[in-house]
Tab-separated table of C-alpha atoms in Angstrom:
chain	number	residue	atom	x	y	z
A	1	ASP	CA	0.194	-0.684	3.329
A	2	ALA	CA	0.512	-1.290	7.059
A	3	LYS	CA	-2.469	-2.677	8.936
A	4	THR	CA	-4.052	-0.560	11.637
A	5	THR	CA	-5.847	-1.631	14.791
A	6	GLN	CA	-8.531	0.503	16.415
A	7	PRO	CA	-11.023	-0.146	19.204
A	8	PRO	CA	-14.442	-0.860	17.695
A	9	SER	CA	-16.293	1.719	19.776
A	10	MET	CA	-15.826	4.548	22.268
A	11	ASP	CA	-17.999	6.993	24.176
A	12	CYS	CA	-17.133	10.573	25.074
A	13	ALA	CA	-19.010	13.180	27.082
A	14	GLU	CA	-19.983	16.316	25.210
A	15	GLY	CA	-17.463	19.102	25.760
A	16	ARG	CA	-14.695	16.752	26.817
A	17	ALA	CA	-11.694	15.745	24.743
A	18	ALA	CA	-12.074	12.596	22.684
A	19	ASN	CA	-8.869	10.589	22.355
A	20	LEU	CA	-8.995	7.928	19.653
A	21	PRO	CA	-6.064	5.483	19.593
A	22	CYS	CA	-4.640	3.622	16.644
A	23	ASN	CA	-1.922	0.986	16.518
A	24	HIS	CA	0.166	0.618	13.380
A	25	SER	CA	3.104	-1.414	14.605
A	26	THR	CA	4.240	-2.476	11.121
A	27	ILE	CA	4.353	1.039	9.695
A	28	SER	CA	7.236	1.801	7.352
A	29	GLY	CA	9.353	4.928	7.260
A	30	ASN	CA	7.591	6.401	4.227
A	31	GLU	CA	4.025	5.696	5.336
A	32	TYR	CA	1.785	8.554	6.407
A	33	VAL	CA	-0.936	8.302	9.038
A	34	TYR	CA	-4.307	9.640	7.873
A	35	TRP	CA	-7.533	10.069	9.790
A	36	TYR	CA	-10.950	10.253	8.191
A	37	ARG	CA	-14.391	10.146	9.711
A	38	GLN	CA	-17.726	9.062	8.327
A	39	ILE	CA	-20.957	10.421	9.650
A	40	HIS	CA	-23.957	8.217	9.010
A	41	SER	CA	-25.040	8.160	5.346
A	42	GLN	CA	-22.250	10.496	4.251
A	43	GLY	CA	-18.941	9.962	2.494
A	44	PRO	CA	-15.708	9.874	4.498
A	45	GLN	CA	-14.410	13.294	5.537
A	46	TYR	CA	-10.720	14.108	5.792
A	47	ILE	CA	-9.562	15.159	9.254
A	48	ILE	CA	-5.775	15.269	9.426
A	49	HIS	CA	-2.605	13.444	8.431
A	50	GLY	CA	1.047	13.299	9.456
A	51	LEU	CA	4.330	11.481	8.970
A	52	LYS	CA	6.243	11.720	12.242
A	53	ASN	CA	5.623	15.133	13.724
A	54	ASN	CA	2.517	15.980	15.694
A	55	GLU	CA	-0.019	17.920	13.666
A	56	THR	CA	-2.881	20.246	14.532
A	57	ASN	CA	-5.588	21.859	12.470
A	58	GLU	CA	-8.971	23.419	13.095
A	59	MET	CA	-10.612	20.024	13.526
A	60	ALA	CA	-8.197	17.965	15.570
A	61	SER	CA	-4.693	17.142	16.732
A	62	LEU	CA	-2.670	14.108	15.720
A	63	ILE	CA	-0.096	12.745	18.134
A	64	ILE	CA	2.323	10.174	16.694
A	65	THR	CA	4.620	8.274	19.041
A	66	GLU	CA	8.355	8.594	18.530
A	67	ASP	CA	8.627	5.024	17.224
A	68	ARG	CA	5.602	5.710	14.975
A	69	LYS	CA	3.962	2.449	15.988
A	70	SER	CA	0.866	4.178	17.295
A	71	SER	CA	-0.998	7.453	17.115
A	72	THR	CA	-3.865	9.261	18.799
A	73	LEU	CA	-6.434	11.543	17.253
A	74	ILE	CA	-7.635	14.187	19.672
A	75	LEU	CA	-10.883	16.096	19.280
A	76	PRO	CA	-10.380	18.795	21.924
A	77	HIS	CA	-14.018	19.602	22.717
A	78	ALA	CA	-16.316	16.908	21.395
A	79	THR	CA	-19.787	17.899	20.247
A	80	LEU	CA	-22.776	15.756	19.337
A	81	ARG	CA	-21.946	16.350	15.675
A	82	ASP	CA	-18.651	14.517	16.173
A	83	THR	CA	-20.525	11.236	16.549
A	84	ALA	CA	-19.172	9.188	13.638
A	85	VAL	CA	-16.944	6.276	12.640
A	86	TYR	CA	-13.292	7.319	12.700
A	87	TYR	CA	-10.802	5.572	10.419
A	88	CYS	CA	-7.059	5.479	10.946
A	89	ILE	CA	-5.202	4.721	7.706
A	90	VAL	CA	-1.527	4.377	6.902
A	91	ARG	CA	-0.517	5.102	3.360
A	92	VAL	CA	2.688	4.906	1.372
A	93	ASP	CA	3.852	8.183	-0.132
A	94	THR	CA	3.826	6.659	-3.593
A	95	GLY	CA	0.611	4.762	-3.047
A	96	ASN	CA	-2.805	5.660	-4.325
A	97	GLN	CA	-5.773	4.039	-2.676
A	98	PHE	CA	-6.572	4.153	1.011
A	99	TYR	CA	-7.023	0.916	2.933
A	100	PHE	CA	-9.794	1.475	5.440
A	101	GLY	CA	-10.342	-0.900	8.349
A	102	THR	CA	-13.569	-1.019	10.321
A	103	GLY	CA	-12.701	2.086	12.350
A	104	THR	CA	-13.841	3.284	15.763
A	105	SER	CA	-17.467	4.223	16.260
A	106	LEU	CA	-17.392	7.304	18.499
A	107	THR	CA	-20.567	8.277	20.316
A	108	VAL	CA	-20.644	11.697	21.960
A	109	ILE	CA	-23.029	11.643	24.885
A	110	PRO	CA	-24.946	14.753	25.975
B	1	GLY	CA	-16.230	25.367	-4.777
B	2	ALA	CA	-18.431	22.346	-5.219
B	3	GLY	CA	-17.319	19.060	-3.793
B	4	VAL	CA	-17.509	15.609	-5.319
B	5	SER	CA	-21.017	14.771	-6.444
B	6	GLN	CA	-22.523	11.404	-7.244
B	7	SER	CA	-25.751	10.357	-8.886
B	8	PRO	CA	-28.104	8.798	-8.333
B	9	ARG	CA	-27.951	8.866	-4.540
B	10	TYR	CA	-30.110	5.759	-4.339
B	11	LYS	CA	-30.661	3.005	-6.867
B	12	VAL	CA	-32.848	-0.066	-6.637
B	13	ALA	CA	-32.222	-2.702	-9.288
B	14	LYS	CA	-33.669	-6.085	-9.993
B	15	ARG	CA	-31.168	-8.906	-10.078
B	16	GLY	CA	-29.760	-9.189	-13.577
B	17	GLN	CA	-30.212	-5.528	-14.482
B	18	ASP	CA	-27.341	-3.309	-15.547
B	19	VAL	CA	-26.684	-0.111	-13.574
B	20	ALA	CA	-24.534	2.964	-14.179
B	21	LEU	CA	-23.298	5.161	-11.362
B	22	ARG	CA	-21.936	8.630	-12.062
B	23	CYS	CA	-19.218	10.612	-10.315
B	24	ASP	CA	-18.436	14.305	-10.862
B	25	PRO	CA	-15.070	15.008	-9.230
B	26	ILE	CA	-13.884	18.360	-7.997
B	27	SER	CA	-12.932	20.478	-11.000
B	28	GLY	CA	-9.266	20.135	-11.889
B	29	HIS	CA	-8.670	17.036	-9.825
B	30	VAL	CA	-6.424	14.635	-11.664
B	31	SER	CA	-6.974	11.484	-9.650
B	32	LEU	CA	-10.294	9.686	-9.209
B	33	PHE	CA	-11.066	6.644	-7.092
B	34	TRP	CA	-14.013	4.304	-6.681
B	35	TYR	CA	-14.652	2.421	-3.444
B	36	GLN	CA	-17.296	-0.082	-2.383
B	37	GLN	CA	-18.645	-0.034	1.164
B	38	ALA	CA	-20.673	-2.955	2.472
B	39	LEU	CA	-22.941	-2.463	5.460
B	40	GLY	CA	-20.945	-2.108	8.664
B	41	GLN	CA	-17.587	-2.206	6.891
B	42	GLY	CA	-15.041	0.363	5.842
B	43	PRO	CA	-14.754	1.391	2.197
B	44	GLU	CA	-12.792	-0.972	-0.045
B	45	PHE	CA	-10.838	0.168	-3.080
B	46	LEU	CA	-12.171	-0.726	-6.513
B	47	THR	CA	-10.267	1.268	-9.125
B	48	TYR	CA	-8.154	4.378	-9.754
B	49	PHE	CA	-7.859	6.840	-12.649
B	50	GLN	CA	-5.214	9.395	-13.395
B	51	ASN	CA	-6.898	11.723	-15.867
B	52	GLU	CA	-8.508	9.367	-18.395
B	53	ALA	CA	-6.123	6.487	-17.770
B	54	GLN	CA	-7.278	3.654	-15.545
B	55	LEU	CA	-4.047	2.826	-13.731
B	56	ASP	CA	-5.322	0.334	-11.202
B	57	LYS	CA	-8.406	-1.853	-11.370
B	58	SER	CA	-7.203	-4.522	-9.006
B	59	GLY	CA	-10.119	-4.051	-6.614
B	60	LEU	CA	-12.903	-4.682	-9.109
B	61	PRO	CA	-14.602	-7.850	-7.806
B	62	SER	CA	-15.527	-9.363	-11.156
B	63	ASP	CA	-15.643	-8.710	-14.872
B	64	ARG	CA	-19.205	-7.496	-14.411
B	65	PHE	CA	-17.731	-4.264	-13.004
B	66	PHE	CA	-16.437	-1.695	-15.453
B	67	ALA	CA	-15.336	1.901	-14.931
B	68	GLU	CA	-14.463	4.644	-17.357
B	69	ARG	CA	-13.401	8.277	-17.365
B	70	PRO	CA	-13.166	9.073	-21.067
B	71	GLU	CA	-12.412	12.803	-20.858
B	72	GLY	CA	-10.528	12.822	-17.618
B	73	SER	CA	-13.306	14.386	-15.577
B	74	VAL	CA	-16.656	12.639	-15.044
B	75	SER	CA	-16.452	8.924	-14.331
B	76	THR	CA	-19.020	6.151	-14.614
B	77	LEU	CA	-19.001	2.855	-12.759
B	78	LYS	CA	-21.068	0.255	-14.559
B	79	ILE	CA	-22.225	-3.019	-13.087
B	80	GLN	CA	-23.629	-5.565	-15.481
B	81	ARG	CA	-26.063	-8.322	-14.548
B	82	THR	CA	-26.304	-7.125	-10.956
B	83	GLN	CA	-26.336	-9.681	-8.148
B	84	GLN	CA	-27.586	-9.323	-4.598
B	85	GLU	CA	-24.034	-9.293	-3.287
B	86	ASP	CA	-23.456	-6.071	-5.261
B	87	SER	CA	-25.718	-4.242	-2.800
B	88	ALA	CA	-23.504	-1.644	-1.149
B	89	VAL	CA	-22.659	2.037	-1.073
B	90	TYR	CA	-20.388	3.049	-3.938
B	91	LEU	CA	-18.133	5.967	-3.088
B	92	CYS	CA	-16.175	8.159	-5.434
B	93	ALA	CA	-13.200	10.260	-4.344
B	94	SER	CA	-10.929	12.691	-6.138
B	95	SER	CA	-7.598	14.293	-5.388
B	96	LEU	CA	-5.773	17.208	-6.919
B	97	ALA	CA	-2.658	15.445	-8.121
B	98	THR	CA	-0.950	12.110	-8.131
B	99	SER	CA	1.342	12.340	-5.149
B	100	GLY	CA	0.636	9.854	-2.404
B	101	GLN	CA	0.300	12.749	0.006
B	102	GLU	CA	-2.708	14.186	-1.741
B	103	THR	CA	-5.864	14.197	0.327
B	104	GLN	CA	-8.806	12.359	-1.192
B	105	TYR	CA	-12.176	14.104	-1.089
B	106	PHE	CA	-15.180	11.821	-1.060
B	107	GLY	CA	-18.634	12.198	-2.495
B	108	PRO	CA	-21.803	11.209	-0.610
B	109	GLY	CA	-22.000	7.841	-2.321
B	110	THR	CA	-24.635	5.926	-4.256
B	111	ARG	CA	-26.550	3.382	-2.232
B	112	LEU	CA	-27.321	0.405	-4.485
B	113	LEU	CA	-29.869	-2.202	-3.490
B	114	VAL	CA	-30.237	-5.259	-5.682
B	115	LEU	CA	-33.435	-7.214	-5.157
């Protein structure tokens, strides 16, 4: 599976949009981009995933560049409860396990 | 319905003891995964089951680690002769089917501390 690169930490003001970048320059055509988050002392929580089209759900939006070498997770109105470590993962369609990196630690500031 | 549950949530073991960690996946989920998460790191894959068959155990760090899922539902991760380096959070995840697109749902984890 392709390696991902994320900034180790980010801050965001409460109520503002949080934009979390991820580079996956070696991604292959059949690899999906997944985002999970992990709040302290909890298991990872699924947020969203996509292949090449932008995706939106009740939690977030996923913007994937046309060349698919990078993506951005957008939390439109960050709250204090969004403080967590966010993992960007790329995964082959026929693969099984996820390969987590060290993620981005997002702190939402009041 | 209920999510993935794990027990115990916390386990303290003396070095050399054997431990058993339990995972109850979401009902009907075919695939089950175990991950190990060291402090400050992301989860790392240990092993994968499809129903009762263990299809991938490439992530198990040593032969002291053993996992089973005899009836294709509940799974147990056993660690024999625990060492201090085994201290970590052990996460279990399940997914509905076997397609690579299937979302994995994680339990809260078991935090193991080996003294």
